[in-house]
PDB file of C-alpha atoms in Angstrom:
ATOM      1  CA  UNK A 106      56.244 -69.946   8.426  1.00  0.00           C
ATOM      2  CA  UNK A 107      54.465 -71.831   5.607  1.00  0.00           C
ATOM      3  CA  UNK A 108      52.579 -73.851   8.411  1.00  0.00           C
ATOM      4  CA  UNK A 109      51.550 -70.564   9.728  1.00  0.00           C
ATOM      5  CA  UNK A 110      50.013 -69.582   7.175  1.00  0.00           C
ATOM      6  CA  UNK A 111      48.452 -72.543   6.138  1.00  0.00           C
ATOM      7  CA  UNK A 112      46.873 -72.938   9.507  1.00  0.00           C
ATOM      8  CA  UNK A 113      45.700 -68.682   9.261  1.00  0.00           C
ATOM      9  CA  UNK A 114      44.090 -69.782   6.171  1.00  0.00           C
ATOM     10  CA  UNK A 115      42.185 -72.514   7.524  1.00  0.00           C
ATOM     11  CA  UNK A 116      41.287 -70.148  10.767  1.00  0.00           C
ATOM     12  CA  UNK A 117      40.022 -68.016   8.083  1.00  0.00           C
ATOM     13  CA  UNK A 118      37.752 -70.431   6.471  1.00  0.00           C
ATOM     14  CA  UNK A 119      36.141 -71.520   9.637  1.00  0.00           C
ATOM     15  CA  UNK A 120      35.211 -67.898  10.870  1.00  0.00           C
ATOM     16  CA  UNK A 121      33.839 -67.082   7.361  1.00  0.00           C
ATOM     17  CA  UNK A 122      31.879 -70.530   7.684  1.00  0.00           C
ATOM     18  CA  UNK A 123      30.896 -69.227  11.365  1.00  0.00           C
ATOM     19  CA  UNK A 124      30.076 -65.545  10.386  1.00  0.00           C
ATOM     20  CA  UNK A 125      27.684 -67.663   7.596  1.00  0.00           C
ATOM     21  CA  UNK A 126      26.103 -69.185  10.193  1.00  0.00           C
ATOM     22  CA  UNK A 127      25.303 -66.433  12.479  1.00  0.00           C
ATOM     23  CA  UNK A 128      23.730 -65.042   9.815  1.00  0.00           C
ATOM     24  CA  UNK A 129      21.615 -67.586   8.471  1.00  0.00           C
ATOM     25  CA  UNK A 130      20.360 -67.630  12.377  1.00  0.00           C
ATOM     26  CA  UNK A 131      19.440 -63.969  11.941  1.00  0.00           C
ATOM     27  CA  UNK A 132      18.274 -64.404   8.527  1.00  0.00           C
ATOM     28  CA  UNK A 133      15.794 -67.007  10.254  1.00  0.00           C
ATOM     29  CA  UNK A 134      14.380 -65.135  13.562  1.00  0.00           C
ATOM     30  CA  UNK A 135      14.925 -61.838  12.496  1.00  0.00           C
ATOM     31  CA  UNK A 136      11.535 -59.954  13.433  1.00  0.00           C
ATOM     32  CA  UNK A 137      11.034 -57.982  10.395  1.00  0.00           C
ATOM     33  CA  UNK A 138      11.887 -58.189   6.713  1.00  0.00           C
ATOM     34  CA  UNK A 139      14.251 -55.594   6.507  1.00  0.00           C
ATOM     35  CA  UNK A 140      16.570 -57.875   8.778  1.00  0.00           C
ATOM     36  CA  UNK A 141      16.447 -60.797   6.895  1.00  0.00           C
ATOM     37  CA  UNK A 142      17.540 -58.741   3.389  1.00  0.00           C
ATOM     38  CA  UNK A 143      20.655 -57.549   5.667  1.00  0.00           C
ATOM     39  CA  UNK A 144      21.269 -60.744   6.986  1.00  0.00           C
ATOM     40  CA  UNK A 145      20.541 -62.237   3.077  1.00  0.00           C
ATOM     41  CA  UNK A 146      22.794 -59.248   1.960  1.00  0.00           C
ATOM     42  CA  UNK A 147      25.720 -60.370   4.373  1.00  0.00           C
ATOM     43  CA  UNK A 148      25.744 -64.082   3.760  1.00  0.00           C
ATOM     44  CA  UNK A 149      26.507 -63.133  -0.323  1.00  0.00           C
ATOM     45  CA  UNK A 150      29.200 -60.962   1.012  1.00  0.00           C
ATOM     46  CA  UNK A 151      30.447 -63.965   2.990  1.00  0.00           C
ATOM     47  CA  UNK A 152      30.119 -66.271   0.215  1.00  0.00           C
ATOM     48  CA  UNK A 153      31.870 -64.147  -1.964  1.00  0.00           C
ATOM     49  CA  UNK A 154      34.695 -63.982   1.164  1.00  0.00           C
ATOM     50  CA  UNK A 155      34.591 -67.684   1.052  1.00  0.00           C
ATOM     51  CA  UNK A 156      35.321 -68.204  -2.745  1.00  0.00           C
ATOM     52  CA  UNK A 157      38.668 -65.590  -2.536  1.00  0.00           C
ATOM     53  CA  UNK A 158      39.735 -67.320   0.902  1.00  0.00           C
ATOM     54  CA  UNK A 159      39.363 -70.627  -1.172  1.00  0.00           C
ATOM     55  CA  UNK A 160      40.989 -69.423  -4.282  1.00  0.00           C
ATOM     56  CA  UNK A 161      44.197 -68.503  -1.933  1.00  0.00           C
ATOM     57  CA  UNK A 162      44.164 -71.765  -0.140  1.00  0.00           C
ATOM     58  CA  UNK A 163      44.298 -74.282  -3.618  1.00  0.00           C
ATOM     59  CA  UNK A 164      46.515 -71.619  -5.517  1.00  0.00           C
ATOM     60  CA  UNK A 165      44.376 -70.939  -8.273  1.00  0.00           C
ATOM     61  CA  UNK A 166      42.870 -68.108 -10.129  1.00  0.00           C
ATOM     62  CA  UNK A 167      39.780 -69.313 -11.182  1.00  0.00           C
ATOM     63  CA  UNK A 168      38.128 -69.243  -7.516  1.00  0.00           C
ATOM     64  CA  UNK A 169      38.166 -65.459  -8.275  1.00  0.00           C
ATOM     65  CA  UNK A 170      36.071 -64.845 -11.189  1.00  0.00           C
ATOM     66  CA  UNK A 171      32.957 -66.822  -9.307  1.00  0.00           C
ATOM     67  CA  UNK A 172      33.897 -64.274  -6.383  1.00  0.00           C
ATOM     68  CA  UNK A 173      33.337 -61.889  -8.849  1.00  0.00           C
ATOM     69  CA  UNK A 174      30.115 -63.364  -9.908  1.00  0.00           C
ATOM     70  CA  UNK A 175      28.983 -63.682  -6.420  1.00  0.00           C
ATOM     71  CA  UNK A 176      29.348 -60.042  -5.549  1.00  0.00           C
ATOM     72  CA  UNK A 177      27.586 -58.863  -8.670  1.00  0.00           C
ATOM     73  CA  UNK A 178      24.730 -61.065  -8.191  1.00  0.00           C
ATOM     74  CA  UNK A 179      24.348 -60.576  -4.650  1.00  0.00           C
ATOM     75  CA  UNK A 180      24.241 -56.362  -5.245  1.00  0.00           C
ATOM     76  CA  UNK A 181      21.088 -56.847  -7.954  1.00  0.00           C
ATOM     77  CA  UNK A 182      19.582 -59.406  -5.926  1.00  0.00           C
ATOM     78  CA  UNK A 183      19.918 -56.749  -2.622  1.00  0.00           C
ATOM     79  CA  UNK A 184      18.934 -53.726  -4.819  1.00  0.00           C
ATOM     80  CA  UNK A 185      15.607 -56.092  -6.034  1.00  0.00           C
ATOM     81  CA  UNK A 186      14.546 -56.707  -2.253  1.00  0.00           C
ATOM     82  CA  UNK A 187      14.899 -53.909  -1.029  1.00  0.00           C
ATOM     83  CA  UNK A 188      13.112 -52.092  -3.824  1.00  0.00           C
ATOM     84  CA  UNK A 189      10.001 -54.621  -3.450  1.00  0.00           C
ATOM     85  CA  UNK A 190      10.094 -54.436   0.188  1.00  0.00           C
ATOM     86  CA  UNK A 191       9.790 -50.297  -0.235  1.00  0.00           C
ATOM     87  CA  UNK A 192       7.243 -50.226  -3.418  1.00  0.00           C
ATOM     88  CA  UNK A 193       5.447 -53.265  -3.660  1.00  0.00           C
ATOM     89  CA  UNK A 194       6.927 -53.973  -7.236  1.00  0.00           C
ATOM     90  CA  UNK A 195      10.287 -54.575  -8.749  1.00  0.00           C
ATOM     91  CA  UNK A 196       9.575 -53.208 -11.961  1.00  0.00           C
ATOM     92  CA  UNK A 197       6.902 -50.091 -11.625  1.00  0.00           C
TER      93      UNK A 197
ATOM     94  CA  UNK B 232      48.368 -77.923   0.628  1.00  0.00           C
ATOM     95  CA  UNK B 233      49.562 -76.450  -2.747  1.00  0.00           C
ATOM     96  CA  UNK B 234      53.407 -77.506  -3.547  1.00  0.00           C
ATOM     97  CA  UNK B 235      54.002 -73.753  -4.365  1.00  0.00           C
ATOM     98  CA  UNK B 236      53.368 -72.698  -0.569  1.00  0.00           C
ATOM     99  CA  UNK B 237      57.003 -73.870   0.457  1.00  0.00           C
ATOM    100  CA  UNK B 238      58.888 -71.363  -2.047  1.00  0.00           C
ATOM    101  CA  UNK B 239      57.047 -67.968  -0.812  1.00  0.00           C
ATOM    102  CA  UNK B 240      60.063 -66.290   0.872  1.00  0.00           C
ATOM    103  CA  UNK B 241      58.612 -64.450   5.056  1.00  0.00           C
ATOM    104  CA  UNK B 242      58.230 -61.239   3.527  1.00  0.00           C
ATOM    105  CA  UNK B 243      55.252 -62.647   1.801  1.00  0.00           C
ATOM    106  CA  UNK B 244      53.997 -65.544   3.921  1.00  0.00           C
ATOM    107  CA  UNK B 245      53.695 -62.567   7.143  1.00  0.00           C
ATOM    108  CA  UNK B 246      51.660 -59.777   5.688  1.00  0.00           C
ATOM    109  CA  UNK B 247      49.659 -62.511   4.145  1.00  0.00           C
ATOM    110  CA  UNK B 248      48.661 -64.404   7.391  1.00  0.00           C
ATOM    111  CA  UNK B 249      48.509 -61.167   9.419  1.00  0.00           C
ATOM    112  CA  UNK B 250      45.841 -59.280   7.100  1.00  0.00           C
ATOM    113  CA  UNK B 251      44.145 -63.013   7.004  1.00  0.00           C
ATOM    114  CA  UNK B 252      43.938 -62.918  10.471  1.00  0.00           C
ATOM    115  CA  UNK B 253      42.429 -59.654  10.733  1.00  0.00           C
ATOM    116  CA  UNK B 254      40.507 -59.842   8.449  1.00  0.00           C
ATOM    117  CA  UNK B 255      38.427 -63.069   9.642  1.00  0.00           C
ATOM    118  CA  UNK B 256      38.654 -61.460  13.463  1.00  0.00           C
ATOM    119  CA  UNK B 257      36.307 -58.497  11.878  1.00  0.00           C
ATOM    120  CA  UNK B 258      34.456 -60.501   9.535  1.00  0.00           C
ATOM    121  CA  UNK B 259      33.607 -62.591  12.871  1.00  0.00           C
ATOM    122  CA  UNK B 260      32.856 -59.567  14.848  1.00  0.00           C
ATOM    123  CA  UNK B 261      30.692 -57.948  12.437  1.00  0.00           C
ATOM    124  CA  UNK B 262      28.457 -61.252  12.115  1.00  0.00           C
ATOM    125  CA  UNK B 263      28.284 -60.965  15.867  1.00  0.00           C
ATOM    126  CA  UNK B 264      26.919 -57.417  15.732  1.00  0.00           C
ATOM    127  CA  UNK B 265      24.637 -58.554  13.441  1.00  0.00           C
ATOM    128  CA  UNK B 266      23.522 -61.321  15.695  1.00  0.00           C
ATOM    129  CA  UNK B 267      23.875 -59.759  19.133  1.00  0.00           C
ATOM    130  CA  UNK B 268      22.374 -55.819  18.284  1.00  0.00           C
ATOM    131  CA  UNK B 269      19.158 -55.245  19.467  1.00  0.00           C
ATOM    132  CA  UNK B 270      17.698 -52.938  17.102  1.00  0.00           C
ATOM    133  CA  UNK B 271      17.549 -53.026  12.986  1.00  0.00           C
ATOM    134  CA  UNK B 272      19.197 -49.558  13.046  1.00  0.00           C
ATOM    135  CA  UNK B 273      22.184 -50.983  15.326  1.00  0.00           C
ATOM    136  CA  UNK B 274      22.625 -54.023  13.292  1.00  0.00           C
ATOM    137  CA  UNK B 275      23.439 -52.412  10.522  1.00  0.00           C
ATOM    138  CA  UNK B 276      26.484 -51.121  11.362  1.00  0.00           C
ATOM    139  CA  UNK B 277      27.550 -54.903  12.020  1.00  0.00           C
ATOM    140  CA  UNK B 278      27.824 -56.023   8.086  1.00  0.00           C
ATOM    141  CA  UNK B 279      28.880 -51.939   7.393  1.00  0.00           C
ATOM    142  CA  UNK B 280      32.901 -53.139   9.057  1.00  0.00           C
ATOM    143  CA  UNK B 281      32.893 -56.927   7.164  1.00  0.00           C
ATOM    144  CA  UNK B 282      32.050 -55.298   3.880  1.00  0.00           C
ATOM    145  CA  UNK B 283      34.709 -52.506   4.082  1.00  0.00           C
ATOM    146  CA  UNK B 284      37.443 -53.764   6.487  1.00  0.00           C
ATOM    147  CA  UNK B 285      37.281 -57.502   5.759  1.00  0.00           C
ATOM    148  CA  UNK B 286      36.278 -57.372   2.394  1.00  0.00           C
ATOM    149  CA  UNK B 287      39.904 -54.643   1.998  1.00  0.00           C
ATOM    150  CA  UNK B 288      42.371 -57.090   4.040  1.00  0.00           C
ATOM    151  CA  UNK B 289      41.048 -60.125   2.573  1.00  0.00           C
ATOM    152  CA  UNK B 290      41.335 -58.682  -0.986  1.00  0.00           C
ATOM    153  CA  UNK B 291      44.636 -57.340  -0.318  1.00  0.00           C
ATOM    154  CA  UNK B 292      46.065 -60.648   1.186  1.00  0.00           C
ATOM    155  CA  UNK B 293      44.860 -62.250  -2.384  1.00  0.00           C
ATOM    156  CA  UNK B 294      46.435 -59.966  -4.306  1.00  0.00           C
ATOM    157  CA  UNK B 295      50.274 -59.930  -2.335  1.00  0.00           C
ATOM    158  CA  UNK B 296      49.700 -64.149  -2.319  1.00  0.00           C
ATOM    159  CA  UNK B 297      48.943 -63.860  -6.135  1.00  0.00           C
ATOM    160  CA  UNK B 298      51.554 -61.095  -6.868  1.00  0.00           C
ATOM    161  CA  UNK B 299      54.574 -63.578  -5.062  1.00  0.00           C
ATOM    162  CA  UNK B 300      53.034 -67.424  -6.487  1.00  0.00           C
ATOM    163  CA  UNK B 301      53.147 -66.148 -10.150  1.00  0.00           C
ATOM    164  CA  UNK B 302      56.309 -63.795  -9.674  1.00  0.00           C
ATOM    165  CA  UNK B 303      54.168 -60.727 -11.632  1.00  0.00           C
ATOM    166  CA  UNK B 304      51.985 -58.080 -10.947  1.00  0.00           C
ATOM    167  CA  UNK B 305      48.072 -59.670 -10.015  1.00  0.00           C
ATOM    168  CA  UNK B 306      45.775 -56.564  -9.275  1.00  0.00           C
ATOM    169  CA  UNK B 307      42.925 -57.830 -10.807  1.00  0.00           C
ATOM    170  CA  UNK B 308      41.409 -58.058  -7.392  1.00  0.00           C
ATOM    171  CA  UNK B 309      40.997 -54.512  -7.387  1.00  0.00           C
ATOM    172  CA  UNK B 310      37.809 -54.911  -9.694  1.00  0.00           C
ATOM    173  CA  UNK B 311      36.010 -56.461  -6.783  1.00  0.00           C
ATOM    174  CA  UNK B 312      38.000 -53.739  -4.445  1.00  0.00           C
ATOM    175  CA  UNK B 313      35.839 -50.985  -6.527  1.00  0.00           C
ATOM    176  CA  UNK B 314      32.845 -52.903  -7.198  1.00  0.00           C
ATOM    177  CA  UNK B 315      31.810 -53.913  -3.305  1.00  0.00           C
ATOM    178  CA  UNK B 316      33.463 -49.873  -2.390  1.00  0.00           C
ATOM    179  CA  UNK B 317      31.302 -48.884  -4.557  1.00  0.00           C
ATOM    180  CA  UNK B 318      28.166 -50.374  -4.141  1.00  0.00           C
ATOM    181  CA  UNK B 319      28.336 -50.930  -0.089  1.00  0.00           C
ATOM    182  CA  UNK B 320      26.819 -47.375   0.407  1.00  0.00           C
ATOM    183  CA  UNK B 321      24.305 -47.669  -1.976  1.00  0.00           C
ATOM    184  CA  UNK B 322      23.219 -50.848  -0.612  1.00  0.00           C
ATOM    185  CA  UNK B 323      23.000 -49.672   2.665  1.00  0.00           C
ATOM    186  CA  UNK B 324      21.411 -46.838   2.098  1.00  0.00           C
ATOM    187  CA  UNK B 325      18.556 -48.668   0.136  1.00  0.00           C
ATOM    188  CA  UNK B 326      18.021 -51.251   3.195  1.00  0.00           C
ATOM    189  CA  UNK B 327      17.235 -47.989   5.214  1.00  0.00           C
ATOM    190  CA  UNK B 328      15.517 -46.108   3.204  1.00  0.00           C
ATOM    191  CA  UNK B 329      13.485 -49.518   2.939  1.00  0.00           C
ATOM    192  CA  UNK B 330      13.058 -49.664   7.125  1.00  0.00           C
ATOM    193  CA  UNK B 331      12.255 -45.621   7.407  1.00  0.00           C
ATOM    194  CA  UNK B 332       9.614 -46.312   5.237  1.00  0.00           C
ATOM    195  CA  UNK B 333       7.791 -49.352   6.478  1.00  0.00           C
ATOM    196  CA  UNK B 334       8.229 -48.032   9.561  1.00  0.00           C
ATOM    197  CA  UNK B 335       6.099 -44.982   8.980  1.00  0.00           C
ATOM    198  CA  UNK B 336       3.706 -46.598   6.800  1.00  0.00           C
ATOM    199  CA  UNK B 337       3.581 -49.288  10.204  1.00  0.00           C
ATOM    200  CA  UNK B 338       3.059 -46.201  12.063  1.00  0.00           C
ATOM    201  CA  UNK B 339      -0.029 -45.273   9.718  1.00  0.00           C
ATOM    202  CA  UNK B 340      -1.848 -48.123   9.878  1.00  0.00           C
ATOM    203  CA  UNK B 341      -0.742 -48.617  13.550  1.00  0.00           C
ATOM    204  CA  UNK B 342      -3.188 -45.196  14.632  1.00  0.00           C
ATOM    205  CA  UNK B 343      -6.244 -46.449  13.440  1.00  0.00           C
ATOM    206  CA  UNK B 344      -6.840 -49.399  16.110  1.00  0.00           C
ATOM    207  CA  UNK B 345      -6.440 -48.695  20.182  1.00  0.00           C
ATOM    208  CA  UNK B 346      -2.469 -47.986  21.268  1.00  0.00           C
ATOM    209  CA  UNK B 347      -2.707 -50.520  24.297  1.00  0.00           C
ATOM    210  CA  UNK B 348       0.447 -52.268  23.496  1.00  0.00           C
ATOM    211  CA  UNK B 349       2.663 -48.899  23.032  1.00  0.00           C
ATOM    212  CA  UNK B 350       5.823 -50.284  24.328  1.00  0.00           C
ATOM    213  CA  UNK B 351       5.817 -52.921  22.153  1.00  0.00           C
ATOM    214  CA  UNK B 352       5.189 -50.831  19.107  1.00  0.00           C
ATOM    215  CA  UNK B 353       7.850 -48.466  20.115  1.00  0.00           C
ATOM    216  CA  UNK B 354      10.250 -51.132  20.517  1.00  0.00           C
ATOM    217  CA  UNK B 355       9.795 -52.768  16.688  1.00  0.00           C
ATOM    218  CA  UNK B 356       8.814 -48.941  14.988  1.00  0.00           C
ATOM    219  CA  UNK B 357      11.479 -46.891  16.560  1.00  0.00           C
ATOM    220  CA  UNK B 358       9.252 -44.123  14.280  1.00  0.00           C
ATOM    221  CA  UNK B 359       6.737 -44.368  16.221  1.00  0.00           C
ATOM    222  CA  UNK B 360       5.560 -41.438  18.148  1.00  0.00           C
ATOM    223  CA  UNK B 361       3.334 -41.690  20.601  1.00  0.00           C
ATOM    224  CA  UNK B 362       1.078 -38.996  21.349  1.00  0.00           C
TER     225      UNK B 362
END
């Protein structure tokens, strides 16, 4: 059982790495801007995937407060885009 | 591997590698909607099921794995359970509020020249209406 779920954990790991990479591919070719902020706003929700799936593969608590970090920072950093790419201007 | 993985009894070690499981099969398939869609309004819906499905099984595998390796209570996940609950709407409801309007403001600046290429305006500016 504990070889189980070490190997789910690792499956895990490599389709977050994977889902990060189809991403980034749209996040590259996508035809207008509005597809690369969702691809941009995907990848930080992957990231932040990627730090939790870490944190329960080495044990350790620690993994979870930059998961935390990760999320927050990749909601303002969405919010910004998206408020440019609709006004012209962050700030008005 | 940690030296801690060997003591989790099978009433901890299968829910955990279950909702792992499922939740990388949807965080998979949602990338793939995101790749695969063909239109911006489709593809949304791809990262919509990672952020609420995976994000939930993901989080709640943490928190049983947690809960059993330090034999106590470890909910603190749930502040990240609220946080991306809460602010998944509003984010995707900003990204197309964001599209609706550069489409139509396409679709201005669009009438002024000739409309000889109409299909392939119609197929970026699904606002587009052609007259």
């Amino acid at each position: 059982m504990t070889a189980l779920l070490s190997l789910a954990i690792n499956i895990t790991l490599l389709s977050i790495i994977l889902a990060m990479l189809l991403c980034t591919i749209r996040l590259l070719l996508g035809p207008t801007a509005q597809d690369r902020v969702l691809a941009l706003d995907t990848l930080w929700m992957c990231a932040m995937l990627l730090a939790l799936t870490l944190g329960i593969r080495f044990g350790s608590v620690v993994y979870f407060e930059a998961a935390m970090l990760i999320a927050l920072t990749g909601f303002v950093s969405t919010i910004a885009l998206t408020k440019f790419l609709m006004r012209g201007e962050v700030i008005e | 591997m940690t030296p801690e993985l060997e003591t989790l009894p099978i009433w901890v070690s299968l829910p955990v590698t279950l909702l792992l499981l499922l939740g990388s099969a949807i965080i998979l398939i949602g990338a793939l909607g995101l790749v695969r869609l063909p239109h911006f309004f489709q593809r949304i819906h791809g990262p919509a099921i990672t952020i609420t499905l995976g994000t939930g099984s993901i989080l709640i595998a943490s928190m049983i794995y947690f809960s059993a390796l330090q034999s106590r209570l470890v909910i603190h996940e749930v502040l990240i359970t609220a946080f991306v609950m809460l602010t998944a709407p509003v984010v995707a409801m900003l990204i197309m509020r964001t599209a609706v309007y550069r489409d139509l403001r396409a679709r201005d600046r669009g009438q002024d020249d000739s409309t000889e290429d109409d299909e392939a305006t119609n197929e970026v500016y699904p606002f587009s209406t052609k007259k």
